[in-house]
Amino acid sequence: MTGDRLSAAATRRRQRETPPRELLKRYLDYLSHERRLSRHTLENYARDIETLIGCAASTPLHDVQVHDVRRFVAQRHGRGLNARSIARMLSAWRGFYRYLARDHDYAENPCLGIRAPKAVKRLPQALSPDEAHRLLDLKSEGVLQVRDKAMFELFYSSGLRLSELIGLAPSDISFSEGTVRVIGKGSKTRIVPVGSHALAAITQWLECRAPIPRLESDALFVNRLGGRLSSRSVQARLQTWARKQGVTAKVHPHVLRHSFASHVLQSSSDLRAVQEMMGHARISTTQVYTHPDFQHLAKIYDAAHPRAKKKSRT
């Protein structure tokens, strides 16, 4: 038994003394042949683990401790590596050490419990008032153009999510009340005001929608064959119209939702009301719109954008 123990100990020692880049090569072979990861993913793993090897320098990988990994992370962060990249890098390191513990008798994983620096929260993007006006100034020269104008006006008017918009039925629009009934996250229903521009565009669309063959009756917005629109179709149409209208900013449905929120908050200063209209579960989600950048944007919007002017409801 003593001989067996000595032999096992010698084997473990040889495994730990394997050069780092040879260990990396074996790990990548394992990921390729057993996990069948893509070439792109393997390249990312290789790059991140090469970073680990470079940070460790003359320290053997089996001697790297938790405090060493913290120092490595701090070094990379200090050189400008963002939080998302550091989180990915740490994930690669943890996976590598799991492999080393399983196949090369490494005693512990020094990357466990270490988190990447907190990512800087990005502000939602929003169009300038001129860009939003240009985007919505669509020429309704055909059925699809009429539909698109109604969709985008409603986005901008009521701050809907994309999934909420494509899930609407004609009966969800109340022209007498000037509202739309929305089923949001968690199947929660809310009522949101609809502006006069959007109501006029939806009225025109419903007239064009009626003659469409094989019409899906419970879908407000349909394609040329009468079926409910997909999220991807709406996104593609919005991007197409942005290019046609000369809007150079990156445009997606959430841009219109964010512009809606910043405008209403500046006009009313009622964070709770904006939270309810947006369908946010937590007030902290809505508070991003109190950032000075959004306050400034909404102030310009109120002063310059014709859709910001108050209209009396009848």
Short mmCIF file of C-alpha atoms in Angstrom, two decimals:
data_model
loop_
_atom_site.label_atom_id
_atom_site.label_comp_id
_atom_site.label_asym_id
_atom_site.label_seq_id
_atom_site.Cartn_x
_atom_site.Cartn_y
_atom_site.Cartn_z
CA MET A 1 0.00 0.00 0.00
CA THR A 2 2.88 2.35 0.80
CA GLY A 3 4.28 1.84 -2.68
CA ASP A 4 0.89 2.51 -4.21
CA ARG A 5 0.58 5.73 -2.22
CA LEU A 6 4.03 6.89 -3.31
CA SER A 7 3.22 6.06 -6.91
CA ALA A 8 -0.07 8.00 -6.73
CA ALA A 9 1.70 10.95 -5.10
CA ALA A 10 4.34 10.95 -7.83
CA THR A 11 1.63 10.90 -10.50
CA ARG A 12 -0.15 13.86 -8.87
CA ARG A 13 3.12 15.77 -8.66
CA ARG A 14 3.83 15.19 -12.36
CA GLN A 15 0.32 16.32 -13.24
CA ARG A 16 0.72 19.54 -11.26
CA GLU A 17 4.10 20.19 -12.86
CA THR A 18 2.77 19.98 -16.40
CA PRO A 19 3.54 23.31 -18.17
CA PRO A 20 0.59 25.73 -18.13
CA ARG A 21 0.22 25.94 -21.90
CA GLU A 22 0.22 22.16 -22.19
CA LEU A 23 -2.61 22.13 -19.65
CA LEU A 24 -4.43 24.75 -21.71
CA LYS A 25 -4.00 22.65 -24.85
CA ARG A 26 -5.44 19.56 -23.12
CA TYR A 27 -8.34 21.60 -21.74
CA LEU A 28 -9.19 23.00 -25.17
CA ASP A 29 -9.05 19.46 -26.60
CA TYR A 30 -11.50 18.40 -23.89
CA LEU A 31 -13.83 21.30 -24.66
CA SER A 32 -13.64 20.58 -28.37
CA HIS A 33 -14.06 16.80 -28.37
CA GLU A 34 -16.19 16.16 -25.28
CA ARG A 35 -18.13 19.39 -24.87
CA ARG A 36 -18.15 20.07 -28.65
CA LEU A 37 -17.90 23.82 -28.21
CA SER A 38 -17.65 26.05 -31.28
CA ARG A 39 -14.35 27.33 -32.61
CA HIS A 40 -15.31 30.89 -31.64
CA THR A 41 -16.00 29.83 -28.04
CA LEU A 42 -12.73 27.90 -27.89
CA GLU A 43 -10.84 30.98 -29.06
CA ASN A 44 -12.45 33.02 -26.29
CA TYR A 45 -11.50 30.39 -23.68
CA ALA A 46 -7.95 30.25 -25.01
CA ARG A 47 -7.57 34.02 -24.89
CA ASP A 48 -8.96 34.32 -21.36
CA ILE A 49 -6.84 31.48 -19.97
CA GLU A 50 -3.75 32.86 -21.68
CA THR A 51 -4.46 36.00 -19.67
CA LEU A 52 -4.51 33.91 -16.48
CA ILE A 53 -1.20 32.27 -17.40
CA GLY A 54 0.31 35.67 -18.13
CA CYS A 55 -0.90 37.12 -14.82
CA ALA A 56 0.42 34.15 -12.87
CA ALA A 57 3.82 34.51 -14.58
CA SER A 58 6.34 32.43 -12.59
CA THR A 59 3.75 31.26 -10.04
CA PRO A 60 2.65 27.67 -10.83
CA LEU A 61 -1.07 27.46 -11.49
CA HIS A 62 -1.53 25.01 -8.60
CA ASP A 63 -0.05 27.61 -6.22
CA VAL A 64 -2.35 30.47 -7.29
CA GLN A 65 -4.47 31.59 -4.33
CA VAL A 66 -7.70 33.56 -4.00
CA HIS A 67 -5.82 36.79 -3.21
CA ASP A 68 -3.77 36.29 -6.39
CA VAL A 69 -6.90 36.02 -8.51
CA ARG A 70 -8.31 39.17 -6.89
CA ARG A 71 -5.10 40.95 -7.79
CA PHE A 72 -5.26 39.67 -11.38
CA VAL A 73 -8.83 40.94 -11.71
CA ALA A 74 -7.90 44.33 -10.25
CA GLN A 75 -5.01 44.62 -12.71
CA ARG A 76 -7.22 43.89 -15.72
CA HIS A 77 -9.91 46.26 -14.48
CA GLY A 78 -7.30 48.97 -13.93
CA ARG A 79 -6.21 48.58 -17.55
CA GLY A 80 -9.71 49.30 -18.76
CA LEU A 81 -11.26 45.84 -19.15
CA ASN A 82 -15.00 46.26 -18.63
CA ALA A 83 -17.08 44.36 -16.06
CA ARG A 84 -18.77 42.12 -18.61
CA SER A 85 -15.44 40.98 -20.06
CA ILE A 86 -14.03 40.36 -16.59
CA ALA A 87 -17.08 38.26 -15.68
CA ARG A 88 -16.57 36.17 -18.82
CA MET A 89 -12.86 35.83 -18.04
CA LEU A 90 -13.55 34.67 -14.48
CA SER A 91 -16.02 32.11 -15.79
CA ALA A 92 -13.35 30.72 -18.11
CA TRP A 93 -10.85 30.56 -15.26
CA ARG A 94 -13.30 28.76 -12.97
CA GLY A 95 -14.03 26.18 -15.67
CA PHE A 96 -10.31 25.65 -16.28
CA TYR A 97 -9.63 25.03 -12.58
CA ARG A 98 -12.58 22.62 -12.36
CA TYR A 99 -10.97 20.64 -15.16
CA LEU A 100 -7.57 20.77 -13.41
CA ALA A 101 -9.12 19.53 -10.16
CA ARG A 102 -10.84 16.66 -11.94
CA ASP A 103 -8.07 15.50 -14.28
CA HIS A 104 -4.86 16.88 -12.77
CA ASP A 105 -5.46 16.62 -9.03
CA TYR A 106 -5.46 20.34 -8.27
CA ALA A 107 -6.58 20.78 -4.67
CA GLU A 108 -8.80 23.86 -4.93
CA ASN A 109 -10.32 26.40 -7.26
CA PRO A 110 -9.00 29.87 -6.34
CA CYS A 111 -11.62 31.56 -8.55
CA LEU A 112 -14.64 30.44 -6.56
CA GLY A 113 -16.58 33.24 -4.90
CA ILE A 114 -14.80 36.02 -6.79
CA ARG A 115 -17.12 38.38 -8.63
CA ALA A 116 -16.43 40.82 -11.39
CA PRO A 117 -16.65 44.56 -10.61
CA LYS A 118 -20.18 45.88 -10.82
CA ALA A 119 -21.06 46.95 -14.33
CA VAL A 120 -21.86 50.59 -14.95
CA LYS A 121 -25.58 50.83 -15.59
CA ARG A 122 -26.17 52.19 -19.05
CA LEU A 123 -28.84 54.77 -19.58
CA PRO A 124 -31.57 53.81 -22.02
CA GLN A 125 -31.12 55.33 -25.45
CA ALA A 126 -33.62 57.82 -26.77
CA LEU A 127 -34.10 59.67 -30.02
CA SER A 128 -33.79 63.41 -30.14
CA PRO A 129 -37.10 65.23 -30.68
CA ASP A 130 -36.18 65.99 -34.30
CA GLU A 131 -35.27 62.35 -34.96
CA ALA A 132 -38.51 61.09 -33.42
CA HIS A 133 -40.57 63.56 -35.45
CA ARG A 134 -38.75 62.59 -38.64
CA LEU A 135 -39.26 58.88 -37.96
CA LEU A 136 -42.99 59.26 -37.35
CA ASP A 137 -43.57 61.56 -40.29
CA LEU A 138 -44.32 58.52 -42.46
CA LYS A 139 -46.01 58.82 -45.81
CA SER A 140 -49.02 56.49 -45.73
CA GLU A 141 -48.92 55.41 -49.38
CA GLY A 142 -50.04 51.82 -48.92
CA VAL A 143 -51.56 49.37 -46.48
CA LEU A 144 -48.23 48.40 -44.91
CA GLN A 145 -47.18 52.02 -44.53
CA VAL A 146 -50.48 52.83 -42.81
CA ARG A 147 -49.96 49.89 -40.46
CA ASP A 148 -46.39 50.87 -39.69
CA LYS A 149 -47.33 54.45 -38.90
CA ALA A 150 -50.02 53.24 -36.49
CA MET A 151 -47.57 50.86 -34.77
CA PHE A 152 -44.83 53.41 -34.33
CA GLU A 153 -47.17 56.18 -33.21
CA LEU A 154 -48.58 53.82 -30.58
CA PHE A 155 -45.09 52.86 -29.43
CA TYR A 156 -44.17 56.50 -29.01
CA SER A 157 -47.52 57.52 -27.55
CA SER A 158 -47.92 54.84 -24.90
CA GLY A 159 -44.45 53.39 -24.22
CA LEU A 160 -45.41 49.78 -24.86
CA ARG A 161 -43.05 46.85 -24.87
CA LEU A 162 -42.66 45.12 -28.23
CA SER A 163 -44.30 41.93 -26.95
CA GLU A 164 -47.22 43.98 -25.64
CA LEU A 165 -47.75 45.73 -28.94
CA ILE A 166 -47.86 42.58 -31.08
CA GLY A 167 -50.21 40.98 -28.55
CA LEU A 168 -52.87 43.69 -28.89
CA ALA A 169 -56.35 43.05 -30.25
CA PRO A 170 -58.56 45.73 -31.86
CA SER A 171 -60.85 45.56 -28.84
CA ASP A 172 -57.95 46.68 -26.60
CA ILE A 173 -58.16 50.20 -28.06
CA SER A 174 -60.78 52.48 -26.51
CA PHE A 175 -61.28 55.47 -28.80
CA SER A 176 -63.85 57.03 -26.49
CA GLU A 177 -61.50 56.93 -23.50
CA GLY A 178 -58.29 57.43 -25.47
CA THR A 179 -56.64 54.38 -23.86
CA VAL A 180 -55.17 50.99 -24.65
CA ARG A 181 -55.52 47.87 -22.49
CA VAL A 182 -52.18 46.07 -22.25
CA ILE A 183 -51.28 42.63 -20.93
CA GLY A 184 -47.72 42.97 -19.67
CA LYS A 185 -45.19 40.85 -17.81
CA GLY A 186 -46.68 38.28 -15.49
CA SER A 187 -49.99 38.55 -17.38
CA LYS A 188 -50.72 41.78 -15.53
CA THR A 189 -53.22 44.09 -17.22
CA ARG A 190 -52.80 47.86 -17.24
CA ILE A 191 -54.53 50.78 -18.96
CA VAL A 192 -52.33 53.33 -20.72
CA PRO A 193 -53.34 56.65 -22.35
CA VAL A 194 -53.06 56.95 -26.15
CA GLY A 195 -52.29 60.28 -27.84
CA SER A 196 -54.40 61.85 -30.59
CA HIS A 197 -51.78 61.22 -33.31
CA ALA A 198 -51.73 57.51 -32.48
CA LEU A 199 -55.53 57.25 -32.33
CA ALA A 200 -55.85 58.88 -35.74
CA ALA A 201 -53.22 56.52 -37.21
CA ILE A 202 -54.91 53.45 -35.69
CA THR A 203 -58.29 54.56 -37.08
CA GLN A 204 -56.81 54.74 -40.56
CA TRP A 205 -55.14 51.35 -40.11
CA LEU A 206 -58.36 49.64 -39.01
CA GLU A 207 -60.02 50.84 -42.22
CA CYS A 208 -57.18 49.31 -44.28
CA ARG A 209 -57.06 46.18 -42.14
CA ALA A 210 -60.68 45.12 -42.65
CA PRO A 211 -60.39 43.88 -46.28
CA ILE A 212 -57.23 41.79 -45.66
CA PRO A 213 -57.95 38.10 -46.51
CA ARG A 214 -57.72 35.38 -43.85
CA LEU A 215 -57.62 38.07 -41.19
CA GLU A 216 -56.64 36.94 -37.69
CA SER A 217 -59.43 38.72 -35.84
CA ASP A 218 -57.75 38.96 -32.44
CA ALA A 219 -54.55 40.61 -33.75
CA LEU A 220 -54.52 44.39 -34.10
CA PHE A 221 -51.39 44.43 -36.26
CA VAL A 222 -51.17 41.79 -38.99
CA ASN A 223 -49.05 41.06 -42.03
CA ARG A 224 -50.21 41.16 -45.65
CA LEU A 225 -51.60 37.61 -45.31
CA GLY A 226 -53.67 38.45 -42.24
CA GLY A 227 -51.47 36.71 -39.63
CA ARG A 228 -50.19 38.29 -36.43
CA LEU A 229 -46.89 40.15 -36.81
CA SER A 230 -43.75 38.71 -35.22
CA SER A 231 -41.35 40.71 -33.06
CA ARG A 232 -38.65 40.36 -35.67
CA SER A 233 -40.93 41.76 -38.39
CA VAL A 234 -41.72 44.85 -36.33
CA GLN A 235 -38.06 45.44 -35.56
CA ALA A 236 -37.13 45.08 -39.22
CA ARG A 237 -39.88 47.47 -40.35
CA LEU A 238 -38.79 50.07 -37.78
CA GLN A 239 -35.18 49.88 -38.92
CA THR A 240 -36.25 50.12 -42.56
CA TRP A 241 -38.33 53.22 -41.87
CA ALA A 242 -35.51 54.80 -39.86
CA ARG A 243 -33.19 54.48 -42.85
CA LYS A 244 -35.81 55.81 -45.27
CA GLN A 245 -36.54 58.75 -43.00
CA GLY A 246 -32.85 59.60 -42.64
CA VAL A 247 -32.59 58.77 -38.93
CA THR A 248 -28.96 57.84 -38.38
CA ALA A 249 -29.28 56.83 -34.70
CA LYS A 250 -29.64 53.15 -33.88
CA VAL A 251 -33.39 52.59 -33.75
CA HIS A 252 -35.25 49.74 -32.06
CA PRO A 253 -38.67 49.57 -30.37
CA HIS A 254 -37.29 50.32 -26.91
CA VAL A 255 -35.98 53.66 -28.18
CA LEU A 256 -39.57 54.86 -28.59
CA ARG A 257 -40.53 53.41 -25.20
CA HIS A 258 -37.69 55.25 -23.49
CA SER A 259 -38.51 58.55 -25.20
CA PHE A 260 -42.11 58.20 -24.01
CA ALA A 261 -41.02 57.63 -20.40
CA SER A 262 -38.61 60.55 -20.24
CA HIS A 263 -41.20 62.95 -21.69
CA VAL A 264 -44.06 61.94 -19.39
CA LEU A 265 -41.84 62.04 -16.31
CA GLN A 266 -40.59 65.53 -17.10
CA SER A 267 -44.10 66.77 -17.79
CA SER A 268 -45.73 65.27 -14.68
CA SER A 269 -42.86 64.65 -12.22
CA ASP A 270 -44.96 61.70 -11.05
CA LEU A 271 -42.62 58.72 -10.85
CA ARG A 272 -45.35 56.36 -9.64
CA ALA A 273 -47.61 57.23 -12.56
CA VAL A 274 -44.79 56.59 -15.04
CA GLN A 275 -44.05 53.30 -13.28
CA GLU A 276 -47.66 52.20 -13.74
CA MET A 277 -47.82 53.27 -17.39
CA MET A 278 -44.55 51.51 -18.19
CA GLY A 279 -45.61 48.37 -16.30
CA HIS A 280 -42.46 48.32 -14.15
CA ALA A 281 -42.63 46.00 -11.16
CA ARG A 282 -40.07 48.06 -9.20
CA ILE A 283 -39.84 51.83 -8.87
CA SER A 284 -36.03 51.55 -9.16
CA THR A 285 -36.46 50.52 -12.81
CA THR A 286 -38.34 53.73 -13.53
CA GLN A 287 -35.90 55.92 -11.61
CA VAL A 288 -33.35 55.69 -14.41
CA TYR A 289 -35.46 58.29 -16.22
CA THR A 290 -34.79 60.85 -13.48
CA HIS A 291 -31.18 61.08 -14.66
CA PRO A 292 -30.32 64.67 -15.69
CA ASP A 293 -29.68 63.59 -19.30
CA PHE A 294 -33.26 62.40 -19.59
CA GLN A 295 -34.61 65.47 -17.82
CA HIS A 296 -32.81 67.66 -20.33
CA LEU A 297 -34.01 65.59 -23.29
CA ALA A 298 -37.62 65.74 -22.14
CA LYS A 299 -37.42 69.51 -21.58
CA ILE A 300 -36.32 69.98 -25.19
CA TYR A 301 -39.08 67.61 -26.30
CA ASP A 302 -41.78 69.63 -24.51
CA ALA A 303 -40.55 72.84 -26.08
CA ALA A 304 -40.02 71.61 -29.64
CA HIS A 305 -42.05 68.51 -30.44
CA PRO A 306 -45.62 68.96 -31.68
CA ARG A 307 -46.66 65.62 -30.17
CA ALA A 308 -45.83 66.94 -26.71
CA LYS A 309 -48.54 69.61 -26.88
CA LYS A 310 -51.49 68.86 -24.66
CA LYS A 311 -54.78 68.15 -26.40
CA SER A 312 -58.10 68.15 -24.63
CA ARG A 313 -59.96 64.85 -24.54
CA THR A 314 -63.59 64.77 -25.58
#
